[in-house]
PDB file of C-alpha atoms in Angstrom:
ATOM      1  CA  VAL A   1      19.397  -9.487 -36.813  1.00  0.00           C
ATOM      2  CA  PRO A   2      16.042  -7.881 -37.009  1.00  0.00           C
ATOM      3  CA  GLY A   3      15.097  -7.607 -40.332  1.00  0.00           C
ATOM      4  CA  LYS A   4      12.510  -4.754 -42.580  1.00  0.00           C
ATOM      5  CA  SER A   5       9.646  -7.828 -41.902  1.00  0.00           C
ATOM      6  CA  GLY A   6      11.812 -10.198 -39.276  1.00  0.00           C
ATOM      7  CA  THR A   7      15.019 -11.197 -39.893  1.00  0.00           C
ATOM      8  CA  ALA A   8      17.421 -10.144 -42.186  1.00  0.00           C
ATOM      9  CA  ALA A   9      20.842 -10.304 -42.928  1.00  0.00           C
ATOM     10  CA  GLY A  10      23.783  -8.431 -41.221  1.00  0.00           C
ATOM     11  CA  PHE A  11      27.234  -8.217 -43.040  1.00  0.00           C
ATOM     12  CA  GLY A  12      29.765  -6.129 -41.390  1.00  0.00           C
ATOM     13  CA  GLY A  13      29.786  -6.787 -37.788  1.00  0.00           C
ATOM     14  CA  ALA A  14      33.371  -5.550 -38.073  1.00  0.00           C
ATOM     15  CA  PRO A  15      36.074  -2.994 -38.604  1.00  0.00           C
ATOM     16  CA  ARG A  16      37.876  -5.246 -40.920  1.00  0.00           C
ATOM     17  CA  TYR A  17      36.372  -8.031 -43.415  1.00  0.00           C
ATOM     18  CA  ASP A  18      37.397 -11.557 -42.922  1.00  0.00           C
ATOM     19  CA  GLN A  19      36.161 -12.292 -46.782  1.00  0.00           C
ATOM     20  CA  ASN A  20      33.389 -14.689 -45.599  1.00  0.00           C
ATOM     21  CA  ASP A  21      30.655 -12.575 -45.612  1.00  0.00           C
ATOM     22  CA  ALA A  22      27.718 -13.457 -48.005  1.00  0.00           C
ATOM     23  CA  LEU A  23      25.319 -15.042 -48.377  1.00  0.00           C
ATOM     24  CA  VAL A  24      25.357 -18.110 -51.512  1.00  0.00           C
ATOM     25  CA  LEU A  25      21.707 -19.377 -52.866  1.00  0.00           C
ATOM     26  CA  SER A  26      21.920 -22.408 -53.876  1.00  0.00           C
ATOM     27  CA  GLN A  27      18.014 -22.295 -55.155  1.00  0.00           C
ATOM     28  CA  GLN A  28      17.465 -19.579 -57.733  1.00  0.00           C
ATOM     29  CA  PRO A  29      15.990 -18.460 -60.738  1.00  0.00           C
ATOM     30  CA  THR A  30      17.733 -19.201 -64.156  1.00  0.00           C
ATOM     31  CA  MET A  31      18.793 -14.908 -65.405  1.00  0.00           C
ATOM     32  CA  ALA A  32      19.238 -15.915 -69.576  1.00  0.00           C
ATOM     33  CA  ALA A  33      18.599 -13.538 -72.094  1.00  0.00           C
ATOM     34  CA  GLY A  34      15.722 -11.781 -71.387  1.00  0.00           C
ATOM     35  CA  ALA A  35      13.511  -8.886 -69.186  1.00  0.00           C
ATOM     36  CA  TYR A  36      14.542  -9.391 -65.387  1.00  0.00           C
ATOM     37  CA  SER A  37      13.728  -7.366 -62.090  1.00  0.00           C
ATOM     38  CA  ILE A  38      15.942  -7.631 -59.217  1.00  0.00           C
ATOM     39  CA  SER A  39      14.608  -6.146 -55.149  1.00  0.00           C
ATOM     40  CA  ALA A  40      15.581  -5.968 -52.062  1.00  0.00           C
ATOM     41  CA  TRP A  41      15.246  -3.733 -48.626  1.00  0.00           C
ATOM     42  CA  VAL A  42      18.498  -2.076 -47.564  1.00  0.00           C
ATOM     43  CA  TYR A  43      19.788  -0.491 -43.825  1.00  0.00           C
ATOM     44  CA  LEU A  44      23.379   0.727 -44.253  1.00  0.00           C
ATOM     45  CA  ARG A  45      24.593   1.364 -40.085  1.00  0.00           C
ATOM     46  CA  GLY A  46      26.701   4.208 -39.695  1.00  0.00           C
ATOM     47  CA  GLY A  47      29.198   5.335 -37.596  1.00  0.00           C
ATOM     48  CA  LEU A  48      33.130   6.182 -37.038  1.00  0.00           C
ATOM     49  CA  LEU A  49      34.009   2.775 -37.958  1.00  0.00           C
ATOM     50  CA  PHE A  50      32.565   1.933 -41.447  1.00  0.00           C
ATOM     51  CA  ASN A  51      33.467   3.329 -44.522  1.00  0.00           C
ATOM     52  CA  PHE A  52      31.232   3.738 -46.758  1.00  0.00           C
ATOM     53  CA  THR A  53      33.543   3.022 -49.812  1.00  0.00           C
ATOM     54  CA  ALA A  54      31.746   0.272 -51.656  1.00  0.00           C
ATOM     55  CA  GLY A  55      29.456  -2.576 -51.127  1.00  0.00           C
ATOM     56  CA  THR A  56      27.633  -5.310 -52.819  1.00  0.00           C
ATOM     57  CA  ILE A  57      23.810  -5.930 -52.319  1.00  0.00           C
ATOM     58  CA  VAL A  58      23.844  -8.883 -54.722  1.00  0.00           C
ATOM     59  CA  ARG A  59      25.204 -10.053 -57.555  1.00  0.00           C
ATOM     60  CA  ARG A  60      25.610 -13.151 -59.786  1.00  0.00           C
ATOM     61  CA  GLY A  61      28.976 -14.396 -61.700  1.00  0.00           C
ATOM     62  CA  VAL A  62      32.094 -13.046 -61.944  1.00  0.00           C
ATOM     63  CA  MET A  63      33.146  -9.377 -62.213  1.00  0.00           C
ATOM     64  CA  ALA A  64      33.888 -10.156 -65.660  1.00  0.00           C
ATOM     65  CA  TYR A  65      30.336 -11.464 -67.022  1.00  0.00           C
ATOM     66  CA  GLY A  66      28.298 -11.006 -64.189  1.00  0.00           C
ATOM     67  CA  TYR A  67      25.759  -8.126 -62.476  1.00  0.00           C
ATOM     68  CA  ARG A  68      25.655  -6.750 -59.573  1.00  0.00           C
ATOM     69  CA  LEU A  69      23.292  -4.010 -57.377  1.00  0.00           C
ATOM     70  CA  GLU A  70      25.499  -2.644 -54.810  1.00  0.00           C
ATOM     71  CA  VAL A  71      26.584   0.756 -53.007  1.00  0.00           C
ATOM     72  CA  ASP A  72      29.258   3.240 -54.432  1.00  0.00           C
ATOM     73  CA  GLY A  73      30.004   5.440 -51.222  1.00  0.00           C
ATOM     74  CA  ARG A  74      26.155   5.801 -49.762  1.00  0.00           C
ATOM     75  CA  ALA A  75      24.251   6.139 -53.905  1.00  0.00           C
ATOM     76  CA  PRO A  76      22.675   2.529 -55.002  1.00  0.00           C
ATOM     77  CA  ARG A  77      24.481   1.942 -58.860  1.00  0.00           C
ATOM     78  CA  PHE A  78      23.038  -1.320 -60.954  1.00  0.00           C
ATOM     79  CA  SER A  79      26.182  -3.146 -63.103  1.00  0.00           C
ATOM     80  CA  ALA A  80      25.839  -5.049 -65.268  1.00  0.00           C
ATOM     81  CA  ASN A  81      28.271  -7.307 -67.989  1.00  0.00           C
ATOM     82  CA  GLY A  82      27.899  -9.873 -70.754  1.00  0.00           C
ATOM     83  CA  ARG A  83      28.027 -10.964 -73.998  1.00  0.00           C
ATOM     84  CA  ASN A  84      26.437  -8.396 -75.800  1.00  0.00           C
ATOM     85  CA  GLY A  85      27.484  -5.284 -74.332  1.00  0.00           C
ATOM     86  CA  VAL A  86      28.193  -3.415 -71.018  1.00  0.00           C
ATOM     87  CA  VAL A  87      25.510  -1.077 -68.772  1.00  0.00           C
ATOM     88  CA  ASN A  88      26.509   0.856 -65.536  1.00  0.00           C
ATOM     89  CA  VAL A  89      23.243   3.117 -63.701  1.00  0.00           C
ATOM     90  CA  ALA A  90      23.942   5.247 -60.416  1.00  0.00           C
ATOM     91  CA  SER A  91      21.894   6.633 -58.443  1.00  0.00           C
ATOM     92  CA  PRO A  92      22.590  10.273 -57.742  1.00  0.00           C
ATOM     93  CA  ASP A  93      21.960  10.871 -54.237  1.00  0.00           C
ATOM     94  CA  ASP A  94      22.689   8.146 -51.484  1.00  0.00           C
ATOM     95  CA  LEU A  95      20.792   6.412 -49.061  1.00  0.00           C
ATOM     96  CA  PRO A  96      20.213   7.681 -46.091  1.00  0.00           C
ATOM     97  CA  LEU A  97      21.551   5.502 -42.368  1.00  0.00           C
ATOM     98  CA  GLU A  98      19.445   3.772 -39.600  1.00  0.00           C
ATOM     99  CA  THR A  99      16.574   3.875 -42.241  1.00  0.00           C
ATOM    100  CA  TRP A 100      15.564   0.946 -44.610  1.00  0.00           C
ATOM    101  CA  VAL A 101      15.284   2.076 -48.038  1.00  0.00           C
ATOM    102  CA  HIS A 102      13.160  -0.356 -51.143  1.00  0.00           C
ATOM    103  CA  VAL A 103      16.519  -0.887 -54.006  1.00  0.00           C
ATOM    104  CA  ALA A 104      14.962  -2.310 -57.410  1.00  0.00           C
ATOM    105  CA  VAL A 105      16.729  -2.572 -60.698  1.00  0.00           C
ATOM    106  CA  THR A 106      14.585  -3.308 -63.470  1.00  0.00           C
ATOM    107  CA  SER A 107      15.904  -4.734 -67.047  1.00  0.00           C
ATOM    108  CA  ASP A 108      13.658  -4.435 -69.996  1.00  0.00           C
ATOM    109  CA  PRO A 109      15.153  -5.364 -73.575  1.00  0.00           C
ATOM    110  CA  VAL A 110      12.326  -4.752 -75.708  1.00  0.00           C
ATOM    111  CA  ALA A 111      12.650  -0.690 -73.684  1.00  0.00           C
ATOM    112  CA  ASN A 112      16.184  -0.838 -74.574  1.00  0.00           C
ATOM    113  CA  GLU A 113      15.989   0.738 -70.844  1.00  0.00           C
ATOM    114  CA  THR A 114      17.035  -0.339 -67.363  1.00  0.00           C
ATOM    115  CA  ARG A 115      16.270   1.194 -64.889  1.00  0.00           C
ATOM    116  CA  LEU A 116      17.836   2.105 -61.141  1.00  0.00           C
ATOM    117  CA  TYR A 117      14.722   2.186 -58.166  1.00  0.00           C
ATOM    118  CA  VAL A 118      15.238   3.787 -54.831  1.00  0.00           C
ATOM    119  CA  GLY A 119      12.331   4.265 -52.439  1.00  0.00           C
ATOM    120  CA  GLY A 120       9.374   3.094 -55.071  1.00  0.00           C
ATOM    121  CA  VAL A 121      10.864   6.048 -57.293  1.00  0.00           C
ATOM    122  CA  VAL A 122      13.210   5.952 -61.182  1.00  0.00           C
ATOM    123  CA  SER A 123      16.106   7.494 -59.609  1.00  0.00           C
ATOM    124  CA  ALA A 124      18.308   6.412 -62.564  1.00  0.00           C
ATOM    125  CA  THR A 125      18.403   4.493 -66.410  1.00  0.00           C
ATOM    126  CA  ALA A 126      20.665   3.556 -69.153  1.00  0.00           C
ATOM    127  CA  PRO A 127      20.239   1.105 -72.019  1.00  0.00           C
ATOM    128  CA  SER A 128      19.056  -2.335 -71.389  1.00  0.00           C
ATOM    129  CA  ALA A 129      21.521  -4.319 -69.441  1.00  0.00           C
ATOM    130  CA  PRO A 130      23.206  -7.338 -71.376  1.00  0.00           C
ATOM    131  CA  GLU A 131      22.533 -10.900 -71.555  1.00  0.00           C
ATOM    132  CA  PRO A 132      24.493 -11.900 -68.554  1.00  0.00           C
ATOM    133  CA  SER A 133      27.282 -14.167 -69.495  1.00  0.00           C
ATOM    134  CA  ASP A 134      26.698 -17.481 -67.219  1.00  0.00           C
ATOM    135  CA  PRO A 135      23.050 -16.952 -65.929  1.00  0.00           C
ATOM    136  CA  LYS A 136      23.308 -19.972 -63.716  1.00  0.00           C
ATOM    137  CA  GLY A 137      26.285 -18.903 -61.690  1.00  0.00           C
ATOM    138  CA  ALA A 138      25.866 -18.602 -57.920  1.00  0.00           C
ATOM    139  CA  LEU A 139      23.860 -15.496 -56.755  1.00  0.00           C
ATOM    140  CA  MET A 140      25.227 -13.944 -53.467  1.00  0.00           C
ATOM    141  CA  VAL A 141      23.591 -11.557 -51.108  1.00  0.00           C
ATOM    142  CA  GLY A 142      26.142  -8.678 -49.528  1.00  0.00           C
ATOM    143  CA  GLY A 143      29.827  -9.733 -49.766  1.00  0.00           C
ATOM    144  CA  ARG A 144      32.873  -8.196 -50.924  1.00  0.00           C
ATOM    145  CA  LEU A 145      33.225  -5.260 -53.992  1.00  0.00           C
ATOM    146  CA  ASN A 146      36.671  -4.428 -54.213  1.00  0.00           C
ATOM    147  CA  GLN A 147      38.597  -4.822 -50.700  1.00  0.00           C
ATOM    148  CA  GLN A 148      34.393  -4.026 -49.394  1.00  0.00           C
ATOM    149  CA  THR A 149      31.721  -4.845 -47.822  1.00  0.00           C
ATOM    150  CA  LEU A 150      28.414  -3.417 -47.186  1.00  0.00           C
ATOM    151  CA  HIS A 151      27.980  -2.321 -43.312  1.00  0.00           C
ATOM    152  CA  GLY A 152      24.667  -2.867 -42.942  1.00  0.00           C
ATOM    153  CA  ARG A 153      21.486  -5.395 -43.548  1.00  0.00           C
ATOM    154  CA  VAL A 154      20.128  -6.839 -46.944  1.00  0.00           C
ATOM    155  CA  ASP A 155      16.355  -8.115 -46.312  1.00  0.00           C
ATOM    156  CA  GLU A 156      13.320  -9.218 -48.973  1.00  0.00           C
ATOM    157  CA  VAL A 157      16.029  -9.597 -51.825  1.00  0.00           C
ATOM    158  CA  ARG A 158      14.043 -10.499 -54.705  1.00  0.00           C
ATOM    159  CA  ILE A 159      14.648 -11.704 -58.263  1.00  0.00           C
ATOM    160  CA  TYR A 160      12.010 -11.923 -60.964  1.00  0.00           C
ATOM    161  CA  THR A 161      12.190 -13.414 -64.706  1.00  0.00           C
ATOM    162  CA  ARG A 162      10.437 -10.992 -66.261  1.00  0.00           C
ATOM    163  CA  ALA A 163      10.828  -6.139 -65.848  1.00  0.00           C
ATOM    164  CA  LEU A 164       7.864  -4.916 -62.747  1.00  0.00           C
ATOM    165  CA  SER A 165       6.278  -2.460 -64.078  1.00  0.00           C
ATOM    166  CA  GLN A 166       6.527   1.129 -62.384  1.00  0.00           C
ATOM    167  CA  ALA A 167       3.214   0.292 -60.213  1.00  0.00           C
ATOM    168  CA  GLU A 168       4.880  -3.254 -58.982  1.00  0.00           C
ATOM    169  CA  ILE A 169       8.195  -1.235 -57.884  1.00  0.00           C
ATOM    170  CA  THR A 170       6.222   1.166 -55.873  1.00  0.00           C
ATOM    171  CA  ALA A 171       3.843  -1.959 -54.338  1.00  0.00           C
ATOM    172  CA  LEU A 172       6.913  -3.124 -53.374  1.00  0.00           C
ATOM    173  CA  ALA A 173       8.326  -1.114 -51.926  1.00  0.00           C
ATOM    174  CA  GLY A 174       5.739   0.051 -49.871  1.00  0.00           C
ATOM    175  CA  GLU A 175       5.832  -2.803 -48.325  1.00  0.00           C
TER     176      GLU A 175
END
């Protein structure tokens, strides 16, 4: 489907979810202990057929031990469960419909901070995310979250093994 740049992965094409609406990436960085960043462009579809309860943008691992960048309602949030704790950080604002929006999260254990960005601007913060329990687990784009799928598109997913700076996030959001 048309993306922010070139083509994108489209999800939730039918009102009923078929349980196969995700991309599983085989080549991916190992997210061991330390800093990391996740970045993606997201386009939520509108209309009467779409229920915005929750939808996965990017996730790694299972619900009990992993992380998820997702939308809850239409608000982005990041959740991570690991060996040494849990973190949840949620934006107070909804993403617009029918518009490409850059969403990113950075986790910096040195600064003890997880930052959620929307459109290149910090939207919410929380203490640093825990070390992933399964740093080599499957990385999925889209897919099911609590029986719901993301109704929209995801493009330009990027994963970094360091916490990007505010300037780097702003630059990505400006591309």
